[in-house]
Short mmCIF file of C-alpha atoms in Angstrom, two decimals:
data_model
loop_
_atom_site.label_atom_id
_atom_site.label_comp_id
_atom_site.label_asym_id
_atom_site.label_seq_id
_atom_site.Cartn_x
_atom_site.Cartn_y
_atom_site.Cartn_z
CA MET N 173 88.69 128.53 50.62
CA TYR N 174 88.18 132.03 52.02
CA LYS N 175 90.78 134.70 51.28
CA VAL N 176 92.86 136.50 53.92
CA LEU N 177 94.88 139.72 53.55
CA ILE N 178 97.55 140.42 56.23
CA VAL N 179 98.52 144.05 56.85
CA ASP N 180 101.55 144.95 58.97
CA ASP N 181 104.41 147.40 58.48
CA GLU N 182 106.96 144.92 59.89
CA PRO N 183 108.16 142.38 57.25
CA LYS N 184 108.97 139.69 59.82
CA GLN N 185 105.52 140.00 61.36
CA ARG N 186 103.84 139.77 57.95
CA GLU N 187 105.75 136.70 56.79
CA GLY N 188 105.70 135.14 60.26
CA LEU N 189 101.91 135.34 60.56
CA LYS N 190 101.56 134.01 57.01
CA MET N 191 103.51 130.86 58.01
CA PHE N 192 102.20 130.78 61.61
CA ILE N 193 99.50 128.14 61.00
CA GLU N 194 98.29 125.89 58.20
CA TRP N 195 95.55 128.32 57.13
CA GLU N 196 94.00 125.86 54.68
CA ASN N 197 93.16 123.51 57.57
CA TYR N 198 90.71 126.14 58.82
CA GLY N 199 89.17 127.06 55.47
CA PHE N 200 91.35 130.09 54.68
CA SER N 201 94.17 131.00 52.32
CA VAL N 202 96.51 134.00 52.64
CA VAL N 203 96.28 135.65 49.21
CA ASP N 204 98.79 138.43 49.90
CA THR N 205 100.28 140.82 52.46
CA ALA N 206 100.49 144.61 52.61
CA SER N 207 102.94 146.88 54.44
CA ASN N 208 100.67 149.92 54.94
CA GLY N 209 97.09 151.13 54.72
CA GLU N 210 97.24 152.46 51.16
CA GLU N 211 98.71 149.22 49.86
CA ALA N 212 96.11 147.29 51.84
CA LEU N 213 93.26 149.20 50.14
CA GLU N 214 94.76 148.52 46.73
CA LYS N 215 95.13 144.80 47.42
CA TYR N 216 91.67 144.59 48.99
CA ARG N 217 90.20 145.91 45.72
CA MET N 218 92.36 143.44 43.78
CA TYR N 219 91.45 140.28 45.71
CA SER N 220 88.17 141.05 47.60
CA PRO N 221 89.23 138.97 50.63
CA GLU N 222 86.66 137.81 53.17
CA LEU N 223 89.03 138.52 56.11
CA VAL N 224 91.59 141.28 56.75
CA ILE N 225 94.04 141.02 59.66
CA ALA N 226 95.55 144.47 60.21
CA ASP N 227 98.10 145.95 62.59
CA ILE N 228 96.50 148.83 64.49
CA ARG N 229 99.63 151.00 64.53
CA MET N 230 101.26 151.74 61.18
CA PRO N 231 102.91 154.85 59.71
CA GLY N 232 100.66 156.95 57.52
CA MET N 233 97.20 155.44 57.46
CA ASP N 234 96.92 153.45 60.71
CA GLY N 235 94.79 150.39 61.33
CA LEU N 236 91.71 152.27 62.51
CA GLN N 237 91.73 154.59 59.51
CA LEU N 238 92.13 151.57 57.25
CA ILE N 239 89.13 149.88 58.89
CA GLU N 240 86.97 152.96 58.32
CA ARG N 241 87.90 153.00 54.62
CA LEU N 242 87.29 149.27 54.28
CA ARG N 243 83.91 149.55 55.97
CA GLU N 244 82.88 152.20 53.43
CA GLU N 245 83.59 149.72 50.64
CA ASP N 246 82.34 146.53 52.29
CA PRO N 247 80.18 146.65 55.44
CA GLN N 248 80.19 142.83 55.62
CA LEU N 249 83.99 142.43 55.58
CA HIS N 250 85.46 140.48 58.52
CA ILE N 251 88.37 142.21 60.28
CA LEU N 252 90.77 141.19 63.05
CA ILE N 253 92.89 143.84 64.76
CA LEU N 254 96.55 143.00 65.43
CA SER N 255 98.65 145.03 67.85
CA GLY N 256 101.56 144.96 70.22
CA TYR N 257 99.78 147.42 72.46
CA ALA N 258 97.17 146.38 75.02
CA ASP N 259 95.44 149.71 74.60
CA PHE N 260 91.83 149.69 75.79
CA GLU N 261 90.96 152.94 73.99
CA TYR N 262 92.13 151.46 70.71
CA ALA N 263 90.16 148.32 71.49
CA LYS N 264 86.98 150.36 72.04
CA LYS N 265 87.48 152.15 68.73
CA ALA N 266 88.01 148.84 67.00
CA ILE N 267 84.77 147.50 68.48
CA THR N 268 82.98 150.66 67.32
CA ASN N 269 84.16 149.94 63.80
CA ARG N 270 82.65 146.46 64.04
CA THR N 271 85.76 144.32 63.99
CA ASP N 272 85.57 140.61 64.75
CA GLY N 273 88.30 140.57 67.35
CA TYR N 274 91.51 142.00 68.81
CA LEU N 275 94.76 139.99 68.81
CA LEU N 276 97.81 140.99 70.84
CA LYS N 277 101.37 140.30 69.69
CA PRO N 278 102.86 137.78 70.03
CA VAL N 279 99.77 136.12 68.57
CA ASP N 280 98.39 133.17 70.50
CA GLU N 281 97.81 130.28 68.07
CA ASP N 282 94.74 128.90 69.87
CA GLU N 283 93.10 132.32 70.05
CA LEU N 284 93.67 132.94 66.32
CA ILE N 285 92.24 129.50 65.44
CA GLN N 286 89.15 130.17 67.56
CA TYR N 287 88.55 133.41 65.66
CA LEU N 288 89.00 131.62 62.33
CA HIS N 289 86.49 128.92 63.26
CA ARG N 290 83.93 131.54 64.28
CA ILE N 291 84.49 133.77 61.24
CA LYS N 292 84.33 130.82 58.82
CA GLN N 293 81.03 129.74 60.34
CA MET N 294 79.64 133.26 59.92
CA ILE N 295 80.78 133.45 56.27
CA ASP N 296 79.39 129.97 55.54
CA GLU N 297 76.00 130.91 56.97
CA ALA N 298 75.93 134.18 55.05
CA LYS N 299 76.78 132.38 51.79
CA LYS N 300 74.14 129.72 52.36
CA THR N 301 71.51 132.40 52.92
CA SER N 302 72.62 134.29 49.83
CA LEU N 303 72.73 131.13 47.74
CA TRP N 304 69.22 130.03 48.67
CA GLN N 305 67.89 133.52 48.04
CA ASN N 306 69.37 133.42 44.55
CA VAL N 307 68.18 129.93 43.61
CA SER N 308 64.69 130.22 45.08
CA LYS N 309 63.59 131.99 41.89
CA GLU N 310 65.38 129.81 39.36
CA TRP N 311 67.10 126.57 40.24
CA THR N 312 70.18 126.32 38.01
CA ARG N 313 72.65 123.49 37.60
CA GLU N 314 75.49 125.57 38.99
CA ALA N 315 73.49 126.63 42.04
CA PHE N 316 72.52 122.99 42.58
CA ILE N 317 76.18 121.89 42.44
CA GLN N 318 77.21 124.73 44.75
CA SER N 319 74.51 123.84 47.26
CA ILE N 320 75.66 120.22 47.38
CA LEU N 321 79.30 121.26 47.86
CA SER N 322 78.50 123.81 50.56
CA GLY N 323 76.34 121.36 52.51
CA SER N 324 73.26 123.57 52.28
CA MET N 325 71.17 120.91 50.48
CA GLU N 326 68.63 120.05 53.17
CA HIS N 327 66.17 118.03 51.06
CA ASP N 328 65.64 114.29 51.54
CA GLU N 329 67.32 111.85 49.17
CA PHE N 330 64.21 111.44 46.98
CA THR N 331 63.83 115.19 46.43
CA LEU N 332 67.59 115.52 45.83
CA HIS N 333 67.52 112.88 43.10
CA GLU N 334 64.33 114.35 41.65
CA GLN N 335 65.97 117.79 41.31
CA ALA N 336 69.11 116.24 39.85
CA ASP N 337 67.09 114.28 37.30
CA ARG N 338 65.23 117.44 36.26
CA LEU N 339 68.58 119.24 35.76
CA GLY N 340 70.17 116.35 33.86
CA LEU N 341 72.58 115.59 36.71
CA LEU N 342 71.43 112.10 37.71
CA TRP N 343 74.44 110.07 36.60
CA ARG N 344 76.07 106.74 37.43
CA LYS N 345 79.40 108.27 38.44
CA TYR N 346 80.76 111.68 39.44
CA GLN N 347 84.17 113.30 39.77
CA ILE N 348 85.23 116.84 40.66
CA LEU N 349 87.92 118.62 38.63
CA LEU N 350 89.27 121.92 40.03
CA VAL N 351 91.57 124.51 38.47
CA VAL N 352 93.58 126.84 40.70
CA SER N 353 95.46 129.88 39.43
CA PRO N 354 97.97 131.82 41.61
CA LYS N 355 96.23 134.06 44.13
CA ASP N 356 98.73 136.89 43.76
CA GLU N 357 98.19 137.66 40.07
CA LYS N 358 96.17 140.63 38.87
CA GLY N 359 93.14 140.19 36.65
CA ALA N 360 91.74 137.30 38.69
CA THR N 361 88.18 137.86 37.41
CA ASN N 362 89.33 137.74 33.81
CA GLU N 363 91.26 134.53 34.50
CA VAL N 364 88.14 132.90 35.96
CA ASN N 365 86.16 133.80 32.84
CA VAL N 366 88.88 132.44 30.55
CA LEU N 367 89.06 129.18 32.50
CA ARG N 368 85.28 128.78 32.48
CA ARG N 369 85.18 129.20 28.70
CA LYS N 370 87.97 126.68 28.17
CA LEU N 371 86.41 124.12 30.51
CA SER N 372 82.96 124.65 29.03
CA ALA N 373 84.26 124.03 25.50
CA ARG N 374 86.07 120.89 26.65
CA PHE N 375 83.36 119.30 28.83
CA GLU N 376 79.95 121.03 28.68
CA GLU N 377 79.62 121.23 24.92
CA CYS N 378 80.11 117.49 24.54
CA GLY N 379 77.91 116.59 27.51
CA ARG N 380 80.70 115.32 29.79
CA GLY N 381 80.09 117.65 32.70
CA TYR N 382 79.12 121.12 33.94
CA VAL N 383 81.33 124.05 34.93
CA PHE N 384 80.89 125.79 38.28
CA SER N 385 82.65 128.27 40.57
CA HIS N 386 82.87 127.64 44.30
CA GLN N 387 84.94 129.12 47.14
CA GLY N 388 87.22 130.91 44.67
CA TYR N 389 87.86 127.85 42.50
CA VAL N 390 86.70 127.05 38.97
CA GLY N 391 85.64 123.44 38.59
CA VAL N 392 83.80 120.83 36.57
CA LEU N 393 81.38 118.19 37.83
CA LEU N 394 82.31 115.32 35.52
CA GLN N 395 79.79 112.70 34.42
CA GLU N 396 82.51 110.09 33.91
CA PRO N 397 85.97 110.06 35.52
CA LEU N 398 88.71 111.67 33.45
CA LEU N 399 90.93 108.98 31.96
CA GLU N 400 94.66 109.18 32.65
CA VAL N 401 95.42 109.22 28.91
CA GLU N 402 93.42 112.47 28.69
CA HIS N 403 95.38 114.30 31.39
CA ASP N 404 98.10 115.76 29.16
CA ASP N 405 95.59 116.82 26.51
CA VAL N 406 93.39 118.66 29.03
CA TYR N 407 96.38 120.32 30.67
CA GLN N 408 97.77 121.52 27.34
CA GLU N 409 94.40 122.97 26.35
CA LEU N 410 94.32 125.01 29.55
CA GLN N 411 97.92 126.08 28.93
CA GLY N 412 96.68 127.63 25.70
CA SER N 413 94.44 129.97 27.70
CA GLY N 414 97.28 132.43 28.24
CA ILE N 415 97.26 132.04 32.04
CA ALA N 416 100.86 131.92 33.23
CA GLU N 417 100.48 129.40 36.05
CA PHE N 418 97.73 127.11 37.24
CA THR N 419 97.16 123.76 38.95
CA VAL N 420 94.59 121.14 37.96
CA VAL N 421 93.41 118.53 40.48
CA LEU N 422 91.01 115.60 40.29
CA GLY N 423 88.95 114.46 43.26
CA GLU N 424 88.01 110.87 44.02
CA ARG N 425 85.50 109.03 41.82
CA VAL N 426 82.11 108.62 43.55
CA LYS N 427 78.86 106.88 42.60
CA ASP N 428 76.18 108.91 44.34
CA LEU N 429 75.07 112.56 44.45
CA SER N 430 75.47 112.67 48.20
CA ASP N 431 79.14 111.67 47.87
CA ILE N 432 80.08 114.56 45.55
CA PRO N 433 81.40 116.57 48.56
CA LEU N 434 83.86 113.70 49.20
CA SER N 435 85.25 114.12 45.69
CA TYR N 436 85.48 117.89 46.24
CA THR N 437 87.20 117.47 49.62
CA SER N 438 89.81 115.10 48.17
CA ALA N 439 90.48 117.65 45.40
CA LEU N 440 90.99 120.37 48.02
CA GLU N 441 93.41 118.10 49.84
CA LEU N 442 95.46 117.76 46.66
CA ILE N 443 95.51 121.56 46.27
CA LYS N 444 97.06 121.82 49.73
CA LEU N 445 99.69 119.26 48.66
CA GLN N 446 100.46 120.77 45.24
CA PHE N 447 103.82 121.95 46.58
CA PHE N 448 105.02 118.34 46.53
CA PHE N 449 104.33 117.69 42.84
CA ASP N 450 105.99 118.72 39.60
CA ARG N 451 104.46 121.35 37.37
CA GLY N 452 102.75 120.49 34.11
CA ARG N 453 100.53 117.60 35.20
CA ILE N 454 97.06 116.97 36.56
CA LEU N 455 97.18 115.92 40.20
CA SER N 456 95.01 112.94 41.10
CA GLY N 457 94.19 110.69 44.03
CA GLU N 458 96.53 108.04 42.66
CA LEU N 459 99.47 110.44 43.10
CA LEU N 460 98.30 111.23 46.63
CA SER N 461 98.18 107.52 47.46
CA LYS N 462 101.75 107.05 46.23
CA LEU N 463 102.90 110.00 48.32
CA ARG N 464 101.32 108.57 51.47
CA SER N 465 102.05 104.87 50.97
CA HIS N 466 105.85 105.20 51.18
CA THR N 467 107.19 103.67 54.38
CA ALA N 468 110.65 104.79 55.35
CA ASP N 469 113.39 103.43 57.59
CA ARG N 470 112.96 106.15 60.21
CA GLU N 471 116.40 105.66 61.78
CA ALA N 472 118.18 105.77 58.41
CA GLU N 473 116.12 108.74 57.21
CA GLU N 474 116.79 110.68 60.41
CA LYS N 475 120.52 110.01 60.09
CA CYS N 476 120.43 111.21 56.48
CA THR N 477 118.60 114.38 57.54
CA ASN N 478 121.10 115.10 60.31
CA ASN N 479 124.06 114.57 57.93
CA ALA N 480 122.64 116.90 55.28
CA GLU N 481 124.23 120.05 56.66
CA GLU N 482 127.70 118.50 56.86
CA GLN N 483 127.51 116.96 53.40
CA LEU N 484 126.17 120.08 51.73
CA TYR N 485 128.64 122.31 53.56
CA TYR N 486 131.59 120.26 52.32
CA ALA N 487 130.13 120.10 48.82
CA VAL N 488 130.05 123.91 48.89
CA GLU N 489 133.53 124.01 50.41
CA VAL N 490 135.05 121.94 47.61
CA GLY N 491 132.90 123.55 44.92
CA ASN N 492 131.35 120.26 43.73
CA LEU N 493 128.29 121.60 41.90
CA ASP N 494 127.01 118.16 40.89
CA ALA N 495 127.11 116.98 44.50
CA ILE N 496 125.31 120.16 45.63
CA LYS N 497 122.47 119.48 43.19
CA GLN N 498 122.19 115.83 44.18
CA LEU N 499 122.30 116.48 47.94
CA VAL N 500 119.73 119.29 47.77
CA VAL N 501 117.22 116.96 46.08
CA GLU N 502 118.03 113.97 48.32
CA PHE N 503 117.49 116.06 51.46
CA GLY N 504 114.07 117.18 50.21
CA HIS N 505 112.94 113.67 49.31
CA THR N 506 114.05 112.46 52.73
CA LEU N 507 111.88 115.11 54.41
CA ILE N 508 108.92 114.11 52.22
CA ARG N 509 109.35 110.47 53.21
CA ARG N 510 109.36 111.55 56.84
CA HIS N 511 105.99 113.28 56.20
CA PHE N 512 107.20 116.83 56.83
CA SER N 513 104.67 119.50 55.84
CA GLU N 514 105.34 122.18 53.22
CA GLY N 515 106.00 124.78 55.92
CA GLU N 516 108.33 122.46 57.83
CA ILE N 517 110.32 121.60 54.70
CA LYS N 518 110.76 125.24 53.74
CA GLN N 519 111.84 126.04 57.31
CA ARG N 520 114.45 123.25 57.28
CA TYR N 521 115.93 124.52 54.00
CA VAL N 522 116.03 128.10 55.29
CA GLU N 523 117.85 126.90 58.43
CA LEU N 524 120.23 124.80 56.31
CA LEU N 525 121.05 127.69 53.97
CA THR N 526 121.59 130.05 56.91
CA LEU N 527 123.90 127.63 58.76
CA ILE N 528 126.01 126.87 55.68
CA HIS N 529 126.29 130.58 54.83
CA GLY N 530 127.40 131.35 58.39
CA ARG N 531 130.08 128.68 58.28
CA GLU N 532 131.29 129.86 54.88
CA LEU N 533 131.55 133.47 56.13
CA LYS N 534 133.98 132.35 58.83
CA GLN N 535 136.20 130.70 56.21
CA ARG N 536 135.78 133.31 53.46
CA PRO N 537 135.06 136.82 54.81
CA GLU N 538 134.92 138.16 51.23
CA LEU N 539 131.41 136.69 51.02
CA GLN N 540 130.19 139.37 53.44
CA SER N 541 129.63 141.82 50.58
CA GLN N 542 126.89 139.64 49.09
CA SER N 543 125.27 138.62 52.39
CA LYS N 544 122.23 140.89 52.12
CA GLY N 545 121.32 139.66 48.65
CA TYR N 546 121.83 136.08 49.79
CA CYS N 547 119.60 136.51 52.85
CA ASP N 548 116.85 138.18 50.78
CA ARG N 549 116.86 135.23 48.38
CA VAL N 550 116.75 132.79 51.30
CA ALA N 551 113.57 134.52 52.53
CA ASP N 552 112.06 133.96 49.06
CA ILE N 553 112.10 130.21 49.79
CA TYR N 554 108.86 130.70 51.73
CA ARG N 555 107.12 131.94 48.56
CA VAL N 556 108.01 129.20 46.06
CA ARG N 557 105.04 127.20 44.76
CA THR N 558 106.54 123.74 44.19
CA ILE N 559 109.31 121.67 45.68
CA GLY N 560 111.01 121.60 42.27
CA ASP N 561 111.15 125.40 42.24
CA MET N 562 112.57 125.29 45.76
CA PHE N 563 115.30 122.83 44.76
CA GLU N 564 116.36 125.19 41.95
CA GLN N 565 116.40 128.19 44.30
CA VAL N 566 118.40 126.38 46.99
CA GLU N 567 120.89 125.01 44.46
CA SER N 568 121.34 128.47 42.95
CA LEU N 569 122.01 129.98 46.38
CA LEU N 570 124.60 127.35 47.29
CA ARG N 571 126.29 127.65 43.90
CA SER N 572 126.61 131.40 44.49
CA ILE N 573 128.77 130.81 47.60
CA ALA N 574 130.52 127.62 46.45
CA SER N 575 134.30 127.58 46.67
CA PRO N 576 136.33 128.08 43.46
CA LEU N 577 138.43 125.02 44.41
CA ASN N 578 136.55 123.00 41.81
CA GLU N 579 138.41 124.94 39.14
CA ASP N 580 141.52 122.88 39.99
CA THR N 581 141.69 120.24 37.24
CA GLY N 582 145.20 118.89 37.76
CA ARG N 583 146.35 115.42 38.77
CA HIS N 584 145.08 114.27 42.18
CA ARG N 585 143.03 117.43 42.52
CA GLU N 586 140.84 115.61 45.07
CA VAL N 587 143.76 115.24 47.48
CA ARG N 588 144.74 118.91 47.13
CA ILE N 589 141.15 119.92 47.83
CA MET N 590 141.03 117.57 50.83
CA LEU N 591 144.22 119.06 52.25
CA ASP N 592 142.82 122.58 51.91
CA LEU N 593 139.60 121.38 53.51
CA ILE N 594 141.41 119.84 56.48
CA HIS N 595 143.51 122.93 57.16
CA ARG N 596 140.44 125.18 57.08
CA ASN N 597 138.01 122.85 58.89
CA PHE N 598 140.12 120.78 61.27
CA ARG N 599 137.80 121.81 64.12
CA ASP N 600 134.90 119.94 62.50
CA ASN N 601 134.06 116.27 62.85
CA LEU N 602 135.71 115.46 59.51
CA LYS N 603 135.15 111.92 58.26
CA LEU N 604 136.47 110.21 55.17
CA GLU N 605 133.00 108.66 54.65
CA THR N 606 131.41 112.10 54.40
CA LEU N 607 134.00 113.43 51.96
CA SER N 608 133.91 110.31 49.79
CA GLY N 609 130.32 111.06 48.86
CA ILE N 610 131.29 114.59 47.84
CA PHE N 611 133.92 113.28 45.42
CA ASN N 612 131.80 110.33 44.22
CA TYR N 613 134.38 107.77 45.38
CA ASN N 614 134.05 105.03 47.95
CA SER N 615 135.86 105.83 51.19
CA ALA N 616 138.43 103.02 50.83
CA TYR N 617 139.59 104.26 47.42
CA LEU N 618 139.70 107.90 48.52
CA GLY N 619 141.68 106.94 51.64
CA LYS N 620 144.18 105.03 49.51
CA LEU N 621 144.50 107.96 47.10
CA PHE N 622 145.13 110.31 50.04
CA LYS N 623 147.82 108.08 51.58
CA ASN N 624 149.61 107.55 48.28
CA GLU N 625 149.82 111.30 47.75
CA THR N 626 150.63 112.44 51.31
CA GLY N 627 152.26 109.37 52.87
CA GLU N 628 149.77 109.59 55.74
CA TYR N 629 146.40 108.03 56.51
CA PHE N 630 143.56 110.56 56.44
CA ASN N 631 142.88 110.39 60.19
CA THR N 632 146.59 110.56 61.02
CA TYR N 633 147.05 113.66 58.88
CA LEU N 634 143.98 115.26 60.46
CA ASP N 635 145.30 114.52 63.97
CA LYS N 636 148.67 116.07 63.15
CA VAL N 637 147.06 119.25 61.81
CA ARG N 638 144.93 119.47 64.94
CA ILE N 639 147.92 118.95 67.24
CA GLU N 640 150.01 121.59 65.43
CA ASN N 641 147.20 124.09 65.93
CA ALA N 642 146.79 122.93 69.54
CA LYS N 643 150.43 123.78 70.21
CA GLU N 644 149.86 127.33 68.99
CA TYR N 645 146.79 127.76 71.21
CA LEU N 646 148.68 126.41 74.24
CA GLU N 647 151.53 128.81 73.56
CA GLU N 648 148.95 131.61 73.57
CA GLY N 649 147.94 130.58 77.10
CA LEU N 650 144.57 128.89 76.51
CA LYS N 651 143.46 126.23 78.99
CA VAL N 652 143.84 122.60 77.94
CA TYR N 653 140.08 121.90 77.79
CA GLN N 654 139.61 125.06 75.69
CA VAL N 655 142.29 123.97 73.25
CA ALA N 656 140.81 120.46 72.96
CA GLU N 657 137.46 121.92 71.98
CA LYS N 658 138.95 124.46 69.56
CA VAL N 659 140.86 121.83 67.59
CA GLY N 660 138.00 119.34 67.31
CA TYR N 661 138.35 116.94 70.26
CA THR N 662 135.21 116.64 72.37
CA ASN N 663 136.93 114.36 74.89
CA VAL N 664 139.79 115.99 76.81
CA ASP N 665 141.35 112.65 77.81
CA TYR N 666 141.44 111.59 74.15
CA PHE N 667 143.09 114.92 73.32
CA HIS N 668 145.74 114.21 76.01
CA THR N 669 146.45 110.82 74.44
CA LYS N 670 146.79 112.20 70.91
CA PHE N 671 148.93 115.16 72.03
CA ARG N 672 151.36 112.95 73.94
CA LYS N 673 151.57 110.55 70.98
CA TYR N 674 152.67 113.25 68.51
CA VAL N 675 154.49 115.74 70.80
CA GLY N 676 155.97 113.39 73.42
CA THR N 677 154.61 115.32 76.38
CA SER N 678 151.26 116.25 77.89
CA PRO N 679 149.38 119.42 76.84
CA SER N 680 149.69 120.90 80.33
CA ALA N 681 153.45 120.26 80.41
CA TYR N 682 153.82 121.83 76.96
CA ARG N 683 151.79 124.84 78.08
CA LYS N 684 153.99 125.21 81.19
CA LYS N 685 157.17 124.92 79.18
CA ALA N 686 155.90 127.64 76.85
CA GLY N 687 155.88 129.95 79.87
CA ASN N 688 152.17 130.17 80.50
CA GLU N 689 152.15 128.85 84.07
#
């Protein structure tokens, strides 16, 4: 996986481009972003990316000055210019500085992908040439493994097996193990060395495999597949390395040298899916199979997804923290079953959090003072590493704006909360079935509880509250269809029927009597 650094002084542009495409599908990974030229130089030295995408116009050190500095440090670095200005003079300067291309904002997805394909091919070719130059003098096990994984092994099968036999790599079975540490931590080189030592002590010294580095990953070519009972032991050993966070993945088991790339590819696929798994375990093909094999009732799952906003909003409204936690997790699992990608899931949660916050602000203006902090934390959703971390972040955000109504612990508190909910949300499509889930009761029991306490059925009480508010709007001079919409009736004729039932006259006649016609 080749590393990409994005440089732009606009936060939305930086984060937007980072989430714009599934970079891993094209052989790249965004290791970090920078907001100016100086920060870009610092992060370039930290990560040594193969590709830098830089805005041409930035305060201080602009894109062209940054390119000149980068070229002094690495003449082979690949660079794409990003700009909102179709400026030919800037384009000529960029070409002079040997950039790989010039992208105009808004970025065209197909054009960016074409550049990535071309740049990856150039990097691959350069690495193959470099690799063969290095191994031509002394053929090492690691270089042999790297050449197989990179596809640069051009010998026939007999020669391939002959070389493997000479290096002690002609085995009955093979499996790739990869270890990935976060790309945004400092001291990456030191981490690689620590991981290599740990893996070498665990596998090389007892003849179970050989350690290698490839495309930024540290891995082991295993002679025999790693048994499931060993997973926890291996993971705990790596935990003792002092590295804060890492992911371990196992590729498929294969029987021939030529199939080793298949094991490596399946391991890479798991790395791309690590967001979906819990921390603290080795990810294997068996887990991937379970993730993919689930078949869902699409209609039921879609209904559950569409109801998520309403259910979570009311859970926040009534301050039911247990329901918030449960619904946050259920919504995520539903999206997984519907095969949403990591980016799509994060986007849905951001939209959900934004919508619920907006609705809460209308009901409770006092929340406005904490809106900026809330929105900043919502943006952090895009940076979480696992779905479990995301659940915790989303739950924490919703708890921070949850209503204090849950503090009511008296008799029939549920009914008092429901009454408050109706009076503040009568415009919504309130349903007893939705609220019953929030209170962990079945709808029949909750309806009975409500009627015993208020003397009215839930829907009857809701209608009466709506009609009382409708009378006020009509007295203010609003049109009948406007009033119907404002109090929660999407069908004007149905509103007429309800109004006449409870008031004894039509809405238009009531409006006229109030002196508005």
